Structure formats: C-alpha cells, structure tokens
XYZ file of C-alpha atoms in Angstrom:
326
model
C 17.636 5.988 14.251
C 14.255 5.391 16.059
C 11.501 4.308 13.547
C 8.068 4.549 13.693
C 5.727 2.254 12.041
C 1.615 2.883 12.071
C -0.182 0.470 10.940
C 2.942 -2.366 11.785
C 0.028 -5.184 12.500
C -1.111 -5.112 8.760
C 0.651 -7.566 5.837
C 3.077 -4.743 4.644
C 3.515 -3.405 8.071
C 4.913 -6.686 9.292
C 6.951 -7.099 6.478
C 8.199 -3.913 6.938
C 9.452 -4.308 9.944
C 10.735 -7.954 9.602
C 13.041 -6.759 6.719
C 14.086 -3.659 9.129
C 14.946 -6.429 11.933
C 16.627 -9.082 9.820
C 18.856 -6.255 8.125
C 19.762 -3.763 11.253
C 19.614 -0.676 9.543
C 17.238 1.684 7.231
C 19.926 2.965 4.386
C 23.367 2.792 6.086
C 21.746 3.935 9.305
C 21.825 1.360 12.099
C 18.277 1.276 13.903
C 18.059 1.862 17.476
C 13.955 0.882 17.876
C 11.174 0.303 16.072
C 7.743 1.199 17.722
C 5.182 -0.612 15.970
C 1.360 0.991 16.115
C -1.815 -0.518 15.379
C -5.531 -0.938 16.207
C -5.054 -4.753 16.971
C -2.434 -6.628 18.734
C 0.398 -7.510 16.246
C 2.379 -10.834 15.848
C 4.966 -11.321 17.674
C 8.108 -9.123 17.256
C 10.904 -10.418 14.954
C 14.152 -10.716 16.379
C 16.429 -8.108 16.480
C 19.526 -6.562 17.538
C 17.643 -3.918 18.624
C 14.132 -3.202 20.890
C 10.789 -3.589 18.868
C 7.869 -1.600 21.139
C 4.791 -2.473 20.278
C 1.471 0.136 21.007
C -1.985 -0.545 20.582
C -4.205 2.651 19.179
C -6.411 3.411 16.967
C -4.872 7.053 15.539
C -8.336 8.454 14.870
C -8.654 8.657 18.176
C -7.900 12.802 19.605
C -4.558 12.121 21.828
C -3.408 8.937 19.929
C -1.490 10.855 17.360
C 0.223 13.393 20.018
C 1.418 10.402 22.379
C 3.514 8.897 19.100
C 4.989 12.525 17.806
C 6.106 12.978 21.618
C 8.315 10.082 20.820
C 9.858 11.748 17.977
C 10.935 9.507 15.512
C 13.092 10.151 12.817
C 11.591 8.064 10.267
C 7.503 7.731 10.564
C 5.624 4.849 7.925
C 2.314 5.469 8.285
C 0.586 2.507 6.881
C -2.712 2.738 8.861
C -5.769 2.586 6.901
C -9.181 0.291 6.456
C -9.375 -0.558 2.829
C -11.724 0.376 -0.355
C -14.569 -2.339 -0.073
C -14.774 -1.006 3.636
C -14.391 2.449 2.867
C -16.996 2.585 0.431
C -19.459 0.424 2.612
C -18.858 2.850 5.560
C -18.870 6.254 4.804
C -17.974 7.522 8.342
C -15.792 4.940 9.417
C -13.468 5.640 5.888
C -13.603 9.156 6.728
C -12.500 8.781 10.394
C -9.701 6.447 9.884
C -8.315 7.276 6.828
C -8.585 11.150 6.560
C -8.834 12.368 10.405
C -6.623 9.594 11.767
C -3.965 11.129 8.980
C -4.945 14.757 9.689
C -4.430 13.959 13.640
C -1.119 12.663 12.630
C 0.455 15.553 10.791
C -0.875 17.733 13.196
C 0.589 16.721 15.877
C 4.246 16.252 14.169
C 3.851 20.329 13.361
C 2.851 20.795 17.003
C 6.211 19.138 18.239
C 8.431 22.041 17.429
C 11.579 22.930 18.124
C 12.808 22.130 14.961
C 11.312 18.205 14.974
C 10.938 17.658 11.626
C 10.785 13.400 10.605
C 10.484 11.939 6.953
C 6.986 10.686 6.616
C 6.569 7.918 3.848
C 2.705 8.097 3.519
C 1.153 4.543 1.665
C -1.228 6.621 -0.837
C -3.161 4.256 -3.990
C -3.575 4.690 -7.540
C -7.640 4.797 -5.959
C -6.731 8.696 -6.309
C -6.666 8.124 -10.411
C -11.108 7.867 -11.585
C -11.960 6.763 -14.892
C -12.144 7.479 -17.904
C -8.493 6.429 -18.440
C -5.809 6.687 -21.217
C -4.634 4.197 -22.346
C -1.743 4.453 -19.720
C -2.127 6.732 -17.268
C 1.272 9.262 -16.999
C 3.008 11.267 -14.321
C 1.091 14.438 -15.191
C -2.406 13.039 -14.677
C -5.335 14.333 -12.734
C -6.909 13.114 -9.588
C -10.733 12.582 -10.255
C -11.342 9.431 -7.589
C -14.624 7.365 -7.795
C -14.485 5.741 -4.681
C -14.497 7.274 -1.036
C -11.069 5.694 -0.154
C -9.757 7.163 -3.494
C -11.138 10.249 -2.257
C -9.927 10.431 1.327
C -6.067 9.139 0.059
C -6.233 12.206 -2.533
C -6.944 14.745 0.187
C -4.312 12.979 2.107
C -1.858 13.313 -0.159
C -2.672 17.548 -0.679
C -2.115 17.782 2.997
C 1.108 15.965 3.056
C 2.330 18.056 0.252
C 1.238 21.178 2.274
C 2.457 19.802 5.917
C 6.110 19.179 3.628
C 6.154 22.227 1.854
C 5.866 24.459 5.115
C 8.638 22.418 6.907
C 6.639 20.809 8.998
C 8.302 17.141 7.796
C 9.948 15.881 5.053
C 7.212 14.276 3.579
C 7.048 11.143 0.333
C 3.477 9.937 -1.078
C 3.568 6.455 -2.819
C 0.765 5.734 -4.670
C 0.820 1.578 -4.076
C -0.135 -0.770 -7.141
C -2.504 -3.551 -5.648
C -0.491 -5.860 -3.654
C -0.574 -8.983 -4.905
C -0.524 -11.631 -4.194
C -1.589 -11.017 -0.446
C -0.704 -13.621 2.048
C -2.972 -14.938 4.885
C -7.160 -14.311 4.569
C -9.139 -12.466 2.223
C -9.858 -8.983 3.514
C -12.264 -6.700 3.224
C -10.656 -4.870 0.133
C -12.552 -4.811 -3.193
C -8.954 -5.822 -4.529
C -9.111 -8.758 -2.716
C -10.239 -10.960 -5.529
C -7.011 -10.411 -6.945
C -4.810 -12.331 -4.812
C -7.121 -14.449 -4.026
C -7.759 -16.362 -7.512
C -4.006 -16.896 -7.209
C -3.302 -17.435 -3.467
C -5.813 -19.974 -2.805
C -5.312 -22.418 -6.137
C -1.540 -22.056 -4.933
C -3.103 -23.910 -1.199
C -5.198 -26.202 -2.642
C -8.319 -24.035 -1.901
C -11.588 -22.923 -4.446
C -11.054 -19.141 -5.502
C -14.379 -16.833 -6.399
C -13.711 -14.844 -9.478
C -16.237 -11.965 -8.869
C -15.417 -10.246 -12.337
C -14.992 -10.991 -15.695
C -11.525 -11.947 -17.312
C -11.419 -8.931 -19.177
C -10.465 -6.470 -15.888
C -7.081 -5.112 -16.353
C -4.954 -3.616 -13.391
C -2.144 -2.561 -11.781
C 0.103 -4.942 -9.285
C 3.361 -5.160 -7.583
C 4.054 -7.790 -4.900
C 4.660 -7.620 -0.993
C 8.125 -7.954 -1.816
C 8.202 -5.046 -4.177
C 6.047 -2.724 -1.816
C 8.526 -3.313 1.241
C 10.921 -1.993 -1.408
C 8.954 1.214 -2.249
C 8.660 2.176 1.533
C 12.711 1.355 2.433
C 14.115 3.317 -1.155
C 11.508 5.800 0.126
C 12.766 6.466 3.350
C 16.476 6.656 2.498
C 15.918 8.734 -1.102
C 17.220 11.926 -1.447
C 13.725 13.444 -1.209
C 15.026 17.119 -3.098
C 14.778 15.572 -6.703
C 10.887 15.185 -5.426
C 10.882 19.048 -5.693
C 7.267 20.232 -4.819
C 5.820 16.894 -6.209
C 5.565 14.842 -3.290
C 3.391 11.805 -4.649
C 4.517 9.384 -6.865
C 3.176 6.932 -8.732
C 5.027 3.710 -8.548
C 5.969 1.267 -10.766
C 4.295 -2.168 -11.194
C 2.864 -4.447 -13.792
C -0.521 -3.819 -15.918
C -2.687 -7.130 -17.083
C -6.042 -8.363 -17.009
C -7.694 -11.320 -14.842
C -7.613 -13.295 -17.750
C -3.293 -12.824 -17.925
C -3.400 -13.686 -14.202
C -5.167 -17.086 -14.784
C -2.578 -17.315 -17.832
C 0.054 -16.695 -15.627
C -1.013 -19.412 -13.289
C -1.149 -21.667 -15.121
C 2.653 -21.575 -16.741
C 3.849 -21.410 -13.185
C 1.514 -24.258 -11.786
C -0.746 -25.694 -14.391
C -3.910 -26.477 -15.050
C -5.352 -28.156 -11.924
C -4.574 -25.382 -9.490
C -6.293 -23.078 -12.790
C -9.158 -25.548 -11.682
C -9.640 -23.881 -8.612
C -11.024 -21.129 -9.648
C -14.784 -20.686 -9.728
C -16.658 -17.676 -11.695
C -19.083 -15.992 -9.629
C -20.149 -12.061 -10.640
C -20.652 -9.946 -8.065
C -21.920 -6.528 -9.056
C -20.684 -4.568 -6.203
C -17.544 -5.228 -6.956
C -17.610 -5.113 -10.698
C -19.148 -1.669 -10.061
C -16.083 -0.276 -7.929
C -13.835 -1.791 -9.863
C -15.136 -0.420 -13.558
C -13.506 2.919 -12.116
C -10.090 2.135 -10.857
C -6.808 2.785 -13.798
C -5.876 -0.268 -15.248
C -2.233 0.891 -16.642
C 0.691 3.845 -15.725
C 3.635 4.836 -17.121
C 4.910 5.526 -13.981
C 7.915 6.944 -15.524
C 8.690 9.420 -12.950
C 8.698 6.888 -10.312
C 11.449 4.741 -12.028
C 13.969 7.440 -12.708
C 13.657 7.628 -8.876
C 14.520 4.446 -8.296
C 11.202 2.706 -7.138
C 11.510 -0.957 -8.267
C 8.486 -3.508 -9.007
C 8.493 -6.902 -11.248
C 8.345 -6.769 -14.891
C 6.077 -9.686 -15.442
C 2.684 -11.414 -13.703
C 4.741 -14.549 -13.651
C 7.215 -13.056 -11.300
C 5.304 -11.789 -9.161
C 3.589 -15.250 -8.485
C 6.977 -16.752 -8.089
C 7.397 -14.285 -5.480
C 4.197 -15.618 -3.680
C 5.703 -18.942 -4.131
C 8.924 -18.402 -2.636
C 7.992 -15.746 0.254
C 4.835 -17.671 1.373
C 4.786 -21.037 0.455
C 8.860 -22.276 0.309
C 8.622 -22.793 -2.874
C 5.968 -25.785 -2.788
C 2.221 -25.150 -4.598
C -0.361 -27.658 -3.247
C-alpha cells in the first residue's frame, strides 16, 4: 500500500506518519511508502521498514495536485490547510489554500482514470457548525459557518461528498474537535489559546488567556486525532452510506474546567502561569464556534476520543513531556 500524506509537515501530519512508520502497516495492510507533502520542509523522516519520500508544494498551486494523483496512491490524508485566525485575517489566502488547493486535489484524482479510485480521509472542523447552538449539537444538524475557514471546510466537504458519490474516490470527512493540547509553538489558529493555557504552565512558561472562563468547547487530543484518521482509512466506508462527514467524538468543557483540570493533574503553581488578557478578536470568532455534540453517529462508527479534560492532559504529559511537568 503506497500512502499519501498532504500536509505531513504539520503536528498531526507528523504524527501521522510516525505512528504509520513505528507500526508497518495501515489496518492489516503492510505499507510499501509514504510520500509526505507540504509547503515547508518537514522533520526528518521516522524510521521505517519502508521508504518515506518527502515533496515540497504548495497544492494551490495549478500542476501541484496532478504531479501527486500521477503517483496514485491508494490511501490519500489530506491534511493541508492554514488555520481559522489566518483564514479569517486573509480572505484570499483562506480561499486559495483551503478551498482551491482541495478543489485542485479532487480534480485531478477524477482526471487519473482508468479506474484509479483512492480513499481520501479529508481533516474537515466542527468550524462548519455557526451559532446559535443547542444545547448539544446532533448528527442531523445544519451547516451555517461564521467564519471563512468554517466556510471554505463546509464547501469542502459538499465536494467530497459529490467527488465520492460519482466514483471518483472513496471519500471520509472528519469533522476534528480542537486538538488539544498542541505540542511545539503557538500558531496562528484562533484555537490556539486552548492548548496554550495548558501547554506552557506544563513548561514552566506564562500562558495569555484571551477569553473569559466561561467559553465552552469541543477537544480531543493529538493522540485521539491520529486515531480518527487511521480507523478512518481502514473503516468499512459503506455504513457511511451517502453521509460522508462525520462529526467526531471528543470532550465538551469550558476554559474555566480546563484550568480545573490543571490543576488536579499539576496543581496550583503551574495554574499560576496563566495570565488573563481579553482580546476581542478572538472572543469575537470564538462567540460563534459549537461548544458541545452528541456525536453519536461518529461513535457507533468506531471513532474514539477521551472521556475526560484530565485525560487528555495526561496525554500531553506522557506524549510530549515523558511524563515530567516543569
């Protein structure tokens, strides 16, 4: 199985493909390459018992999406994307990467032929889901997105469903909690806060709490999202039916359940660390996003996430920091 992974120099992308390396095979498939595609050079390959290309593109570009379909991989992840705060900030930039880079993509799968027809796992957000919001939001829910990224990973996910149900590829939508907690630098994602009033207490470092405590949303960790893509790619995608996107499990609390959380796992002084500072940029994008899901459908499929805040700090803990908080 050759695997294709756009978007393999971002935090998911490399642990992605590190799990892929470490455990040989996708299902009960045994890989025989990964070709990892981004915009920027990626860290180094893991090792592996098989070859790991690595091909620098940006996919918005016209030819960058036919040069990967020539390859024709069985399994494509296509990961590539710049996220909300940057979306929203630049309107044609969002646009470009996230919509046209995506449209070039399926495009030039269909334009393959000869019966080439890969499974696509396609990350998608819960951005697609605009306030106002039940309570929790379930399965059968419309998509009324306030943001431009929300926007651009709605349309995104009509065209997969389209691109799928003509036969052009087998085609799965996950619509990805906020991954938390995020290791390495901030980024430029109005999310970002997020991780980082947990991540950076964790190092020893002063967080910025741009909102107030009372902001609920929707997480799952890295650990959890590597999940969703792998169960995706080896599901048996006919009890999807026409319904191509799901909405995955993950865990719904506010900021203030966060800091709570923090401070049963590591106490008060690393609760310390984090400083209130109210941005209203931010507070503004993130009055719209969903703040709960049932997310029933995407259990009985089998999608996994933590059941607790708490967990999915531990996670942080033992993933990024072996086990030791600062």
């Amino acid at each position: 199985m050759n695997i294709l992974v756009i978007g393999g120099g971002g935090m998911v992308g490399v642990k992605l493909i590190n799990r892929l390396a470490a455990e040989g095979k996708l299902g009960s498939t045994p890989i025989s390459k990964i070709i990892r595609q981004d915009v920027v050079l990626a860290p180094p390959p893991p090792a592996s018992g098989f070859p790991i290309e690595t091909l620098i593109g940006d996919l918005s570009v016209p030819g960058e999406a036919e040069k990967l379909a020539a390859m024709k991989p069985d399994v494509i992840f296509h990961l590539a994307a710049i996220v909300s705060g940057e979306a929203e900030a630049d309107f044609e930039k969002g646009y470009r990467i996230n919509l046209d880079g995506t449209r070039y993509l399926f495009e030039a799968i269909r334009k393959v032929g000869g019966g080439y027809k890969p499974k696509v796992v396609f990350t998608s957000s819960i951005a697609v889901f605009g306030a106002p919001f039940p309570e929790a939001i379930g399965d059968e829910y419309f998509t009324t997105p306030l943001t431009s990224y929300g926007t651009q990973k709605a349309i995104c996910e009509l065209l997969l469903s389209d691109y799928t149900r003509r036969g052009f590829f087998d085609g799965v939508g996950l619509r990805f909690p906020t991954v938390c907690v995020r290791p390495g630098k901030p980024n430029l994602a109005a999310s970002g806060f997020f991780s980082n009033i947990i991540r950076e207490p964790l190092a020893g470092h002063e967080a910025v709490l741009p909102v107030g405590e009372d902001v609920r949303h929707w997480h799952a960790s890295p650990r959890a999202a590597t999940g969703f893509l792998i169960h995706a790619a080896t599901m048996d995608t006919s009890k999807l039916g026409s319904r191509r996107n799901v909405t995955l499990p993950g865990v719904s609390c506010t900021v203030g359940e966060q800091i709570e959380a923090l401070r049963k796992v590591a106490g008060d002084k690393v609760v310390a660390r984090i400083r209130r500072e109210p941005n209203e940029t931010i507070m503004k994008i993130v009055a719209g996003w969903p703040r709960n899901f049932e997310a029933k459908r995407g259990r009985e499929l089998g999608f996994e996430a933590e059941s607790s805040f708490e967990d999915i700090i531990r996670v942080h803990i033992a993933d990024e920091l072996g086990g030791k908080i600062a």
